[in-house]
CSV table of C-alpha atoms in Angstrom, one decimal:
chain,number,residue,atom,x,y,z
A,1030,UNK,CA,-90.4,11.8,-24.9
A,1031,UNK,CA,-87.4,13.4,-23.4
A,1032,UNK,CA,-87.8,16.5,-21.9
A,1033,UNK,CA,-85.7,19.2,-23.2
A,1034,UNK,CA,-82.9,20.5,-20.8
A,1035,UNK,CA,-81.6,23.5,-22.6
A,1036,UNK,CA,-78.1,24.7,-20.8
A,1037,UNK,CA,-77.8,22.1,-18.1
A,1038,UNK,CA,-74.8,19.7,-18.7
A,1039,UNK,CA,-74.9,16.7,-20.4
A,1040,UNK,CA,-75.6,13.8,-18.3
A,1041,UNK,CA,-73.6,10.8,-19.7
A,1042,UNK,CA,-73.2,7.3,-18.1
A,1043,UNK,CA,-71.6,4.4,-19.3
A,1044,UNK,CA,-72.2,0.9,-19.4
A,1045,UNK,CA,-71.3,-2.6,-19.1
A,1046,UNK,CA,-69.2,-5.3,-17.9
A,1047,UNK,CA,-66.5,-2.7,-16.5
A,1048,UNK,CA,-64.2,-3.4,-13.4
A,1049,UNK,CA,-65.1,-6.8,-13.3
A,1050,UNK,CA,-61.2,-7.9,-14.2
A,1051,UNK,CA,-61.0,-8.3,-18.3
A,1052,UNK,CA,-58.5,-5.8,-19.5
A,1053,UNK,CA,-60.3,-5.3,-22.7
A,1054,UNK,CA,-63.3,-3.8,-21.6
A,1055,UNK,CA,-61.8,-1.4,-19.2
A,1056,UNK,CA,-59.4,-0.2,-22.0
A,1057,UNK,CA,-62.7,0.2,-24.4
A,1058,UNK,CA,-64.0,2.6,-21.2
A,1059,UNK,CA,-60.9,4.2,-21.0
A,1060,UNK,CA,-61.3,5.2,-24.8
A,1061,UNK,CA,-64.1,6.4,-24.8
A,1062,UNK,CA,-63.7,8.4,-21.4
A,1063,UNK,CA,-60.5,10.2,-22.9
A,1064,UNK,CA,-63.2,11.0,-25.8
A,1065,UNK,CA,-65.3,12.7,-23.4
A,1066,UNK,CA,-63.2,14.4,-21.8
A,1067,UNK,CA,-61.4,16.1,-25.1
A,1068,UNK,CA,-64.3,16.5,-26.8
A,1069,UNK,CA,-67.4,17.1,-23.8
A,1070,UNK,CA,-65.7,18.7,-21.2
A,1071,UNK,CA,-69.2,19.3,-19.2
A,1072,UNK,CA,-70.5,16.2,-19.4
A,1073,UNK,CA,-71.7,14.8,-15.8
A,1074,UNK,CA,-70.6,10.9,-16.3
A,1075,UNK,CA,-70.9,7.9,-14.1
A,1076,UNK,CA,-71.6,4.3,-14.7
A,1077,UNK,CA,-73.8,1.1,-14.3
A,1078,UNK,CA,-71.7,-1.8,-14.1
A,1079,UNK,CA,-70.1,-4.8,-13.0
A,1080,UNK,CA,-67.1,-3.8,-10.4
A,1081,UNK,CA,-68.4,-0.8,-9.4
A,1082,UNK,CA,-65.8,0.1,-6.7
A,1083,UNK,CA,-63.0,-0.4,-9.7
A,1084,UNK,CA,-64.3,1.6,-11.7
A,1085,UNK,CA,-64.8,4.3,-9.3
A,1086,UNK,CA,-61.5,4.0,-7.7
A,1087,UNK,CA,-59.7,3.9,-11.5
A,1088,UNK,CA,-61.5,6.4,-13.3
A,1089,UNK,CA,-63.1,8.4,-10.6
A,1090,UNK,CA,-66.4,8.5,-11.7
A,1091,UNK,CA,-69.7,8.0,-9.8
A,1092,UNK,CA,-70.5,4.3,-10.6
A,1093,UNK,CA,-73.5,1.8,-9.4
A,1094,UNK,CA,-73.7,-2.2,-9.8
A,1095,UNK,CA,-75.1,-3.6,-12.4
A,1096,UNK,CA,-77.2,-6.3,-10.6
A,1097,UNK,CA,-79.0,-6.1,-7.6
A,1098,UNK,CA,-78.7,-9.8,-6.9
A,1099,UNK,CA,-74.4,-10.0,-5.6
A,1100,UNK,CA,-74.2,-13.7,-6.6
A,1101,UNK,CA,-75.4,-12.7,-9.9
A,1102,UNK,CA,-72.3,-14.9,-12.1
A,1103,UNK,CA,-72.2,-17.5,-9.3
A,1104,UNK,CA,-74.5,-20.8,-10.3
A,1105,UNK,CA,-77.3,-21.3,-8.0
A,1106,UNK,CA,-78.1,-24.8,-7.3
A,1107,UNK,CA,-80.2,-24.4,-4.2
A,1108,UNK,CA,-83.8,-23.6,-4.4
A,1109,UNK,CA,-83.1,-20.3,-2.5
A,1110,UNK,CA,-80.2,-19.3,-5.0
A,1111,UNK,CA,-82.7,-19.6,-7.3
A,1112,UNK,CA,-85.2,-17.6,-6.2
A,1113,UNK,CA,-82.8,-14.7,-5.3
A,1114,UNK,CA,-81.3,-14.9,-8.6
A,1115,UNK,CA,-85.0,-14.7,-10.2
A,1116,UNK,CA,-85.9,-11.6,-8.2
A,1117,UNK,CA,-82.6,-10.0,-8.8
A,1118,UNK,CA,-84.1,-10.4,-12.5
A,1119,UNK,CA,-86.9,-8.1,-12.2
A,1120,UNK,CA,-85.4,-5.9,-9.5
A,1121,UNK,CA,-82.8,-4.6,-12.1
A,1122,UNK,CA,-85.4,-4.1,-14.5
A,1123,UNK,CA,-86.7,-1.6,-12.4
A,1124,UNK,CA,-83.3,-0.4,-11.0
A,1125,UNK,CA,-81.9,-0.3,-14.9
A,1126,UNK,CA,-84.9,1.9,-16.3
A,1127,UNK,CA,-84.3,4.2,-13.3
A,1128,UNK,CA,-80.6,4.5,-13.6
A,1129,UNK,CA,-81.6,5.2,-18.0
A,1130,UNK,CA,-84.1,7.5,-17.3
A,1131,UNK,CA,-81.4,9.7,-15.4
A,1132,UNK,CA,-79.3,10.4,-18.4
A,1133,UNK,CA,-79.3,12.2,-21.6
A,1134,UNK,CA,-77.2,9.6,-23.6
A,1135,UNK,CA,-75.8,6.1,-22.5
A,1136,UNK,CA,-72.5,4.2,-23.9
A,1137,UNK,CA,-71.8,1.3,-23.9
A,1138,UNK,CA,-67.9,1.0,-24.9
A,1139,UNK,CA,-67.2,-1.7,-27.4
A,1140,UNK,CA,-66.8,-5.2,-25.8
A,1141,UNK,CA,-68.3,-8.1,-27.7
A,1142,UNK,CA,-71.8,-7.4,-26.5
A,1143,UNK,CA,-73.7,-8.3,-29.2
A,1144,UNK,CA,-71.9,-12.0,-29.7
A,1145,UNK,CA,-71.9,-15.4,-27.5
A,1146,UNK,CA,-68.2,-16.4,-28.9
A,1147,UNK,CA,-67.7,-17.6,-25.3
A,1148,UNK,CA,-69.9,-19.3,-23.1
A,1149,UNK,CA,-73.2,-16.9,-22.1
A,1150,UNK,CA,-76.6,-17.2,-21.0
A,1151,UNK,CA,-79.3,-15.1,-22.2
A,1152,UNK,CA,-80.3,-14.1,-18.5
A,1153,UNK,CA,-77.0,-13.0,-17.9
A,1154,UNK,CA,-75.7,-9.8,-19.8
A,1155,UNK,CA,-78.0,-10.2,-22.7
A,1156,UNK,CA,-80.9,-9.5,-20.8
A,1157,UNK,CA,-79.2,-6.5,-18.6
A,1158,UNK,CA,-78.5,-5.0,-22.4
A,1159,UNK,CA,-81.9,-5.7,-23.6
A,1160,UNK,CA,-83.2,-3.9,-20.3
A,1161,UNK,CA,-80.6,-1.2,-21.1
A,1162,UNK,CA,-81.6,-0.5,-24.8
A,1163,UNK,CA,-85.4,-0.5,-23.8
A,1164,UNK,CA,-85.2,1.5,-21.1
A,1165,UNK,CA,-83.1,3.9,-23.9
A,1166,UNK,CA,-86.5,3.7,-26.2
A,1167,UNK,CA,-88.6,4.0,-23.3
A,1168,UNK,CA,-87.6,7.2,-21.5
A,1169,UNK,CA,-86.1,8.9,-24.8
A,1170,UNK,CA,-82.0,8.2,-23.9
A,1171,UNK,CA,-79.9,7.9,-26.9
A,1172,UNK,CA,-78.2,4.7,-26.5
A,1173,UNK,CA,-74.9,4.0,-28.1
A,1174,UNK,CA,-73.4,0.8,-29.0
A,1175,UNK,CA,-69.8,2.1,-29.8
A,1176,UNK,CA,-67.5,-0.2,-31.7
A,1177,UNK,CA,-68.9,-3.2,-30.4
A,1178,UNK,CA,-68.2,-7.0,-31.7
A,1179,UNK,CA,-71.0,-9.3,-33.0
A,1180,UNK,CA,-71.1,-12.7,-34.4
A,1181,UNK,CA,-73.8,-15.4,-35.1
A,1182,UNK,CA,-75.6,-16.8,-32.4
A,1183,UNK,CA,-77.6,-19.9,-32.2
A,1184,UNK,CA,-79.0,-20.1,-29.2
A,1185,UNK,CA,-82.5,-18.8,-29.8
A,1186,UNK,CA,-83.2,-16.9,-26.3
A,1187,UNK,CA,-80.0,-14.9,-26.6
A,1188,UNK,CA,-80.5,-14.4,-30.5
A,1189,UNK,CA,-83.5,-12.8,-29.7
A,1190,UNK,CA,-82.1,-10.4,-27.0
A,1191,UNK,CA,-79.4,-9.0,-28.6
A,1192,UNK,CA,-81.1,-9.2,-32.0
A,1193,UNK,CA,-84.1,-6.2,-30.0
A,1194,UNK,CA,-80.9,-4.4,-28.3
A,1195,UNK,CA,-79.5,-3.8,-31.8
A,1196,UNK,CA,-82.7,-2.5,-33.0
A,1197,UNK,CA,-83.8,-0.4,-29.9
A,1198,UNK,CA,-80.1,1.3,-29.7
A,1199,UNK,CA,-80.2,5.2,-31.4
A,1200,UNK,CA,-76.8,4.7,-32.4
A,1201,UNK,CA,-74.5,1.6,-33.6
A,1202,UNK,CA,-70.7,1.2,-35.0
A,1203,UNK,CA,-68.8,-1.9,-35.4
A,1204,UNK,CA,-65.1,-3.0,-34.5
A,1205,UNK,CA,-65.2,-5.0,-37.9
A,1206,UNK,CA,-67.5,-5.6,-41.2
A,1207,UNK,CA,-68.4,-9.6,-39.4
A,1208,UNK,CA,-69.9,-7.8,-36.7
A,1209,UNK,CA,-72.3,-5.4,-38.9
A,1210,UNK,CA,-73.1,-9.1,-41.0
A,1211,UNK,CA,-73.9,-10.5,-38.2
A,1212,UNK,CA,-76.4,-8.3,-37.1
A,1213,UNK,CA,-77.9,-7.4,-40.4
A,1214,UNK,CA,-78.4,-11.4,-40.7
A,1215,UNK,CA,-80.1,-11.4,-37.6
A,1216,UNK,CA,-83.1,-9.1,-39.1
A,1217,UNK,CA,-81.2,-5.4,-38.1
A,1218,UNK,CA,-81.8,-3.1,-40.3
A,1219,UNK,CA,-77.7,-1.6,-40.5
A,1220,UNK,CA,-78.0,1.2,-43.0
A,1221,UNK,CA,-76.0,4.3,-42.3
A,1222,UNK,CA,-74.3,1.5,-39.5
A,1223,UNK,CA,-70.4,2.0,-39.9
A,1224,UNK,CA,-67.4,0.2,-39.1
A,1225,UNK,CA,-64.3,1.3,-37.1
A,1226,UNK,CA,-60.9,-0.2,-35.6
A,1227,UNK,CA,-61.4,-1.1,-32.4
A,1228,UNK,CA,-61.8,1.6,-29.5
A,1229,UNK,CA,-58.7,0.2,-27.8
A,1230,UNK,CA,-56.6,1.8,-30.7
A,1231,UNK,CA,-57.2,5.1,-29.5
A,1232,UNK,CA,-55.5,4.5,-27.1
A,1233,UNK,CA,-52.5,6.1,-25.9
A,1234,UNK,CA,-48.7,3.9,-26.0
A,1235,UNK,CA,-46.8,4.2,-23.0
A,1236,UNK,CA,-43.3,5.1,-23.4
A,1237,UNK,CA,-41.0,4.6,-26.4
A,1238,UNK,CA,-39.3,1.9,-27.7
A,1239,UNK,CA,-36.1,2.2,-29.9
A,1240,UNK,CA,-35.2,0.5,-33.1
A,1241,UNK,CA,-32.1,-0.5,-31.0
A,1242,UNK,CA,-33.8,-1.7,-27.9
A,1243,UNK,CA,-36.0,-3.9,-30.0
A,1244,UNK,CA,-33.0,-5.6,-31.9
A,1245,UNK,CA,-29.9,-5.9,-29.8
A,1246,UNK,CA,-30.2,-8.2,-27.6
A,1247,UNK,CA,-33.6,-9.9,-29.3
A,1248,UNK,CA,-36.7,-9.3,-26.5
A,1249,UNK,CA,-38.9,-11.8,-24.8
A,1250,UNK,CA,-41.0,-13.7,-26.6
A,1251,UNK,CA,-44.8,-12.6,-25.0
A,1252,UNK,CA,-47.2,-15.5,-24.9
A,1253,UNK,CA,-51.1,-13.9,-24.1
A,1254,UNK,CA,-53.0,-17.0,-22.4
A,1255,UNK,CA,-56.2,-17.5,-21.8
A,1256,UNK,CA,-58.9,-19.6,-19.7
A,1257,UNK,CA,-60.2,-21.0,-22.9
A,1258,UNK,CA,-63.2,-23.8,-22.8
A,1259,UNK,CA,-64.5,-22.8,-26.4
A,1260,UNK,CA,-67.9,-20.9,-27.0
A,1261,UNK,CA,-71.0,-21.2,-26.0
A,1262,UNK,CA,-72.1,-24.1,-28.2
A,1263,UNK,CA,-69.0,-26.0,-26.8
A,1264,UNK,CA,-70.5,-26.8,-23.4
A,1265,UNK,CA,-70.4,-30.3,-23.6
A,1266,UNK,CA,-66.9,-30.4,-24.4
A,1267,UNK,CA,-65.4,-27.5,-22.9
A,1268,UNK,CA,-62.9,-29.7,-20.7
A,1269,UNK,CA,-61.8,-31.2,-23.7
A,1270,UNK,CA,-61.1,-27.7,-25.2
A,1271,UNK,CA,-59.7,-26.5,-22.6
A,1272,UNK,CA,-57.4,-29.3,-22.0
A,1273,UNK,CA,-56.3,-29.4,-25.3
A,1274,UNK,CA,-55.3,-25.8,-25.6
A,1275,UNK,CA,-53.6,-25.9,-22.3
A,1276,UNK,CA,-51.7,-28.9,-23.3
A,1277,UNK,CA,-50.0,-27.1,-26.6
A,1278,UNK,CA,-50.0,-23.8,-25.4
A,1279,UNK,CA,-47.3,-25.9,-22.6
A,1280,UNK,CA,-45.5,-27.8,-25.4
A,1281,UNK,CA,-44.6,-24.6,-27.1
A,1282,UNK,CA,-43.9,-23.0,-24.3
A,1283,UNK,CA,-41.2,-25.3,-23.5
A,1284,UNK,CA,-40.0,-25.0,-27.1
A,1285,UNK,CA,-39.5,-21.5,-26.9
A,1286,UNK,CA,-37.4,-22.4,-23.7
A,1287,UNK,CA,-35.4,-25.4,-24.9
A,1288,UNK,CA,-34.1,-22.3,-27.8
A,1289,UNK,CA,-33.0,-20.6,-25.2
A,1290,UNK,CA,-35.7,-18.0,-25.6
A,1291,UNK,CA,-37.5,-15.9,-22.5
A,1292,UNK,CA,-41.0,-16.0,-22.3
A,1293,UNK,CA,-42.9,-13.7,-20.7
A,1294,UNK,CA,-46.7,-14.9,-19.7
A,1295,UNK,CA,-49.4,-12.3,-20.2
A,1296,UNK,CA,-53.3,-12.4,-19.8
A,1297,UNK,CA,-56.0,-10.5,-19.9
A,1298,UNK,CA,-58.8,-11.3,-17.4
A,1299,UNK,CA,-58.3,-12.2,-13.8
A,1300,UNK,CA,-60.2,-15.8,-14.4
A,1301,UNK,CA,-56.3,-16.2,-16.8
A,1302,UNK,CA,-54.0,-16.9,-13.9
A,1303,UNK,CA,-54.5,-20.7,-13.3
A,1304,UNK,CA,-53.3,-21.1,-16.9
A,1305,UNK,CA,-50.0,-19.2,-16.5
A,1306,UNK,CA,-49.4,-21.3,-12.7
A,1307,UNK,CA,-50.0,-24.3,-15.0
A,1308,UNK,CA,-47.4,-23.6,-17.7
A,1309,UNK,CA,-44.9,-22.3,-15.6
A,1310,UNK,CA,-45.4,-25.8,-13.1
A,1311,UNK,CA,-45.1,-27.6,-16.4
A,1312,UNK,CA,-42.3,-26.4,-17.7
A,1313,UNK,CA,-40.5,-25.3,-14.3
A,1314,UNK,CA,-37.6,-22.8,-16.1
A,1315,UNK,CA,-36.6,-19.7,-15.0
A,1316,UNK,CA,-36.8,-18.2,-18.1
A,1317,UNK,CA,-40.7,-18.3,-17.8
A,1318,UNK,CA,-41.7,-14.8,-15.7
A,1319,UNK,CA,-45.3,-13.8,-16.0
A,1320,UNK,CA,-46.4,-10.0,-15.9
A,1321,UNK,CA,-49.1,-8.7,-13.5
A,1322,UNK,CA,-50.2,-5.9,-16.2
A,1323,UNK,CA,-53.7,-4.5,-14.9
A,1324,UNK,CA,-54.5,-2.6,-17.4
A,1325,UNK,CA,-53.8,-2.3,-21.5
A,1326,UNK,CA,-51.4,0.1,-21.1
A,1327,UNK,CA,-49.5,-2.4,-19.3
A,1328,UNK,CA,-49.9,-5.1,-21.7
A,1329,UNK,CA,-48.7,-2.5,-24.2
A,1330,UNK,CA,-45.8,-1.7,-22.6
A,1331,UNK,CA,-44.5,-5.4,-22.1
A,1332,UNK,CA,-45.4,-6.2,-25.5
A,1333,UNK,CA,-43.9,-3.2,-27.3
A,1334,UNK,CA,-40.4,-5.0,-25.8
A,1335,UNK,CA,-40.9,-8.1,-27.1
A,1336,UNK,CA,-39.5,-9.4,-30.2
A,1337,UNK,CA,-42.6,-11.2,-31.1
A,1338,UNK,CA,-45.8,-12.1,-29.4
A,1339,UNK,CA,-48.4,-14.5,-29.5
A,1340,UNK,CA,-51.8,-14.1,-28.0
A,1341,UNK,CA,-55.2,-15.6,-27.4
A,1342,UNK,CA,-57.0,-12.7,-26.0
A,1343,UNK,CA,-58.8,-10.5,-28.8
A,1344,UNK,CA,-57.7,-7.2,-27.0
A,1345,UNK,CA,-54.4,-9.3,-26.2
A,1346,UNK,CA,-54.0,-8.9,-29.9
A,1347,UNK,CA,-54.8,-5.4,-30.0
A,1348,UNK,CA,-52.8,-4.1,-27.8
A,1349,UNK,CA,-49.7,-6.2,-29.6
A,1350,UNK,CA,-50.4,-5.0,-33.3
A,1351,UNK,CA,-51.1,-1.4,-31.6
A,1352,UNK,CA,-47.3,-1.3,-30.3
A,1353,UNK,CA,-46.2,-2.7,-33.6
A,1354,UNK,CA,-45.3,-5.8,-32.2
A,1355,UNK,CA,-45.2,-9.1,-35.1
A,1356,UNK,CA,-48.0,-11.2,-33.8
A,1357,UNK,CA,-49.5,-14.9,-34.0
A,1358,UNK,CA,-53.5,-15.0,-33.1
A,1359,UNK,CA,-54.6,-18.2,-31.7
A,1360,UNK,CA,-57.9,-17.5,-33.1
A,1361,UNK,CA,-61.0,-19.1,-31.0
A,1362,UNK,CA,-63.3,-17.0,-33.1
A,1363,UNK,CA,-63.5,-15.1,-36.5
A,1364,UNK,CA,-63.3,-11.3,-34.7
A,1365,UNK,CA,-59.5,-12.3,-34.2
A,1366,UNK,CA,-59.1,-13.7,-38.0
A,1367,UNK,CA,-60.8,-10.5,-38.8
A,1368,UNK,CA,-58.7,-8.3,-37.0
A,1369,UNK,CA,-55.2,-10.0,-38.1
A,1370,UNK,CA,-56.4,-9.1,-41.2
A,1371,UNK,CA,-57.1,-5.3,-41.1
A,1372,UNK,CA,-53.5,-5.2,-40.1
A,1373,UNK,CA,-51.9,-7.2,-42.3
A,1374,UNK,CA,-51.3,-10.3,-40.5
A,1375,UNK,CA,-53.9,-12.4,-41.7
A,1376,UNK,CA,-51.7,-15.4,-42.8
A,1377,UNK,CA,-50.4,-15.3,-38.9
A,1378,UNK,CA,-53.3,-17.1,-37.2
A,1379,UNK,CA,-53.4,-20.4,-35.6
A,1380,UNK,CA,-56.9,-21.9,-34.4
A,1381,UNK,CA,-57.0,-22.3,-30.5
A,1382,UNK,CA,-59.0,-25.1,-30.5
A,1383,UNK,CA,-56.5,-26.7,-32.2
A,1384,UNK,CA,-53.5,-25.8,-30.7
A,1385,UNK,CA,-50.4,-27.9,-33.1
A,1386,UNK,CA,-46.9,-26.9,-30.7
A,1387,UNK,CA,-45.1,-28.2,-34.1
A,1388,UNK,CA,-46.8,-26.0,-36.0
A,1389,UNK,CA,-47.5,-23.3,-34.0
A,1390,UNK,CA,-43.7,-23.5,-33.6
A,1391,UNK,CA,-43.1,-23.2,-37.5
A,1392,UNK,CA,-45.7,-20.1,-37.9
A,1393,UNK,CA,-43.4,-18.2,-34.9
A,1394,UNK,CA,-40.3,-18.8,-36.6
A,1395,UNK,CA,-41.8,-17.4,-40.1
A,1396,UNK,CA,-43.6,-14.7,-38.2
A,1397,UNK,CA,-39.4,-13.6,-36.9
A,1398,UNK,CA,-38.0,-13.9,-40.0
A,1399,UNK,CA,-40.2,-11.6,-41.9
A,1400,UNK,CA,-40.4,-9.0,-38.6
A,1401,UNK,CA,-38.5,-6.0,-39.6
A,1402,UNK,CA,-41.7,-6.1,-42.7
A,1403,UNK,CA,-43.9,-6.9,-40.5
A,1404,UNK,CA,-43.1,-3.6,-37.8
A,1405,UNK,CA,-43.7,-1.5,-41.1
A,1406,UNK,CA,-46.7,-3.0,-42.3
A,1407,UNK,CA,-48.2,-2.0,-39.0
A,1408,UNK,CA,-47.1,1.6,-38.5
A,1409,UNK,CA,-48.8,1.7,-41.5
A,1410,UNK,CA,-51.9,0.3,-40.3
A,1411,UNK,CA,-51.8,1.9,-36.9
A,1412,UNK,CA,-51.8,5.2,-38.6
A,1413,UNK,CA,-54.9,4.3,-40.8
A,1414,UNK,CA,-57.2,3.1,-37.9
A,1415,UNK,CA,-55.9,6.6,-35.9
A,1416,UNK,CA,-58.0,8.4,-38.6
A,1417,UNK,CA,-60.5,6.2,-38.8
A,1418,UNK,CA,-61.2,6.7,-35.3
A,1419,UNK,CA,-61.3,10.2,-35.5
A,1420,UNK,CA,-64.0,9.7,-38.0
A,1421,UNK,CA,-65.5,7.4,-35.3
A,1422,UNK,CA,-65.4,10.1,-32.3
A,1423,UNK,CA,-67.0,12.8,-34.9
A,1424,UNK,CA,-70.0,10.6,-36.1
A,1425,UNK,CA,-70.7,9.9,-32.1
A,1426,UNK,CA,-70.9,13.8,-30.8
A,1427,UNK,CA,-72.9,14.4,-34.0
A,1428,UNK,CA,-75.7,10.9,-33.3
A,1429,UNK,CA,-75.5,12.1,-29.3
A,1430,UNK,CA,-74.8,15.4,-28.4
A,1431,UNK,CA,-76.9,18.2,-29.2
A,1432,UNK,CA,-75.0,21.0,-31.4
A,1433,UNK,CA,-75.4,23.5,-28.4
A,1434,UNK,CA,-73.3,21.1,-26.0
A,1435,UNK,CA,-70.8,20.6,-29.3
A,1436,UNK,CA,-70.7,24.4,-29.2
A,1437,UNK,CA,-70.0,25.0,-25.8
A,1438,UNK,CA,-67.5,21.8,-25.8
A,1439,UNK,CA,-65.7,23.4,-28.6
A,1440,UNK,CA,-65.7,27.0,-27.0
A,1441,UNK,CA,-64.4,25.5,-23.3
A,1442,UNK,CA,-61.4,23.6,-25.5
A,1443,UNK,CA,-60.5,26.5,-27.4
A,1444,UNK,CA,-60.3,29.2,-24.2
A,1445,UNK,CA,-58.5,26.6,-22.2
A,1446,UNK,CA,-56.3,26.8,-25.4
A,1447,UNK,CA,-55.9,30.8,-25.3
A,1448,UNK,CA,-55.4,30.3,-22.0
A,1449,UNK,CA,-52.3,28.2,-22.0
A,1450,UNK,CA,-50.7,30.4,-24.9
A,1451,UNK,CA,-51.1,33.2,-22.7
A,1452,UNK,CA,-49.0,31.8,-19.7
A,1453,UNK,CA,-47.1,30.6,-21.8
């Protein structure tokens, strides 16, 4: 049972693959920072997770590694590897349930934790989560799985993992209804369990584009690659895969160019960049550039000037249909078919492990000839999952935060308003 810490702040940390070089993620901890920051001015926050020093440095917050062992992702093939990695294993079970048993409430900030739509070992994440969520039970921290992805999952160990984080976690929302299936269909119990846009969509666009900027001249067509080897049931083929997608993402590439169009490579996770030196070798034209975005706002702001994009990367996506960009998915798994389809795009998809340059081709050009539609279809949408994160923020201080750090939060925002009126 939690001991009771009347008038102290609120000690908050956060958790998860963060600062370890996928966009996404860090974008979902921006979110939900800004969140905290609006809404629980007190809270004392810091973080347990992968890039420590990144995190730190970008968000300046106190922040700790989430595995004791440093080769943790590397695979050990030596017998002394393995050992290391096997005692890094019950080192951070000790290490995790200290690090909970400091806090009052612990977030972990959307991300697909609770899926395996890419390659994954249960001893990997799934079992830092699981240590997470049961520390969470153990020492009384509420533990809050905020907008997170799920999907099915076959391979038993991991099922079983993230099937006991889910039921060990105080609070849970979803970034779409498969992900709150999912779960229930693993043996979750998801009543009261809600569904929201994703976190990134709270997020703040950078600049302005104008009608006029985005029509005269036409802007660069935006292609969001990815190191894509399939899922994790796809191991024994992954080359294949990933050969394959690399092969037509090239082909239309070169398509775009040989129309004369600019293409502008993005990605979305450091482990992306052999794929763009690939396509730009391939097709060897100068009006192939590639961005260097590190971060979503970045990505936002190179995709709000494109005529059209089209992306691989879930929060690739995102951050497109967030600017009001017309997109093209090339869906590798049904959280992008899902998403398309909240916005309005759901016809626009392609499948990425069966990337088609003629057809990919033919979806582009319908995608541009139906854009000016398109633009308003989403600033209709965009508006929509503004509120419905609202609604999302709300529910969360009233599952986390007790009503006497609410009141003060709310007392501290509205003198710092009276405040500013009076100097000004």
């Amino acid at each position: 049972m939690r001991r009771e810490r009347s008038g102290a702040p609120v000690r908050v940390g956060v958790f998860g693959l963060l600062g370890s070089g996928n966009l996404g993620n860090d974008g979902s901890l921006e979110a939900v920072l800004g969140y905290l920051r609006a809404e629980h001015p007190e809270a004392v926050v810091d973080a347990l997770c992968g890039g420590p020093q990144a995190v730190a440095a970008r968000y300046g917050i106190p922040a700790t590694r989430l595995h004791w062992y440093r080769g943790e992702y590397r695979t050990a093939s030596r017998a002394g590897a393995i050992a290391a990695k096997g005692a890094g294993k019950l080192v951070d079970a000790f290490r995790t349930a200290a690090w909970v048993r400091r806090h009052d409430v612990v977030i972990v900030p959307g991300m697909g934790v609770l899926e395996a739509t890419l390659p994954l070992r249960p001893w990997g994440f799934p079992y830092s989560l699981f240590l997470l969520c049961a520390g969470g039970r153990l020492f009384g921290t509420r533990v809050a799985l905020v907008g997170v992805g799920a999907d099915t999952i076959r391979d038993r160990p991991t099922r079983t993992l993230v099937r006991w984080s889910a039921r060990l976690a105080t609070y849970r929302s979803y970034r779409d209804a498969l992900s709150r299936q999912a779960i229930r269909a693993m043996g979750v119990d998801t009543t009261g369990d809600e569904v929201y846009p994703d976190l990134a969509f709270a997020l703040p666009v950078p600049g302005a584009v104008t009608p006029a900027e985005r029509t005269s001249p036409p802007g660069p067509v935006c292609v969001g690659v990815m190191a894509f080897h399939g899922g994790n049931d796809d191991r024994a083929r992954a080359e294949e895969i990933h050969r394959r997608y690399l092969d037509g993402m090239t082909r239309f590439v070169r398509a775009l160019v040989e129309d004369g169009r600019p293409v502008r490579l993005l990605t979305g996770d450091e482990c992306d960049a052999p794929v763009v030196a690939a396509i730009r070798g391939a097709v060897d034209s100068p009006l192939v550039t590639a961005a260097e975005a590190a971060s979503l706002a970045g990505l936002m702001k190179e995709m709000a000037a494109a005529g059209a994009v089209v992306a691989t990367r879930y929060h690739n996506l995102v951050c497109a249909l967030k600017v009001g960009t017309p997109t093209l998915a090339l869906s590798y798994a049904a959280k992008s078919d899902a998403l398309m389809g909240q916005m309005g795009l759901g016809t626009y998809c392609h499948p990425a492990r069966e990337v088609d340059a003629g057809r990919l081709l033919e979806q582009f050009r319908a995608l541009e000839h139906r854009s000016a539609e398109l633009r308003r279809t989403l600033a209709e949408r965009n508006l929509i999952a503004a509120r419905r994160l609202e609604d999302q923020f709300t529910a969360l201080s009233e599952a986390l935060f007790p009503a006497t750090d609410r009141t003060s939060a709310h007392a501290h925002t509205h003198a710092r308003a009276h405040a500013q009126q009076e100097v000004s």
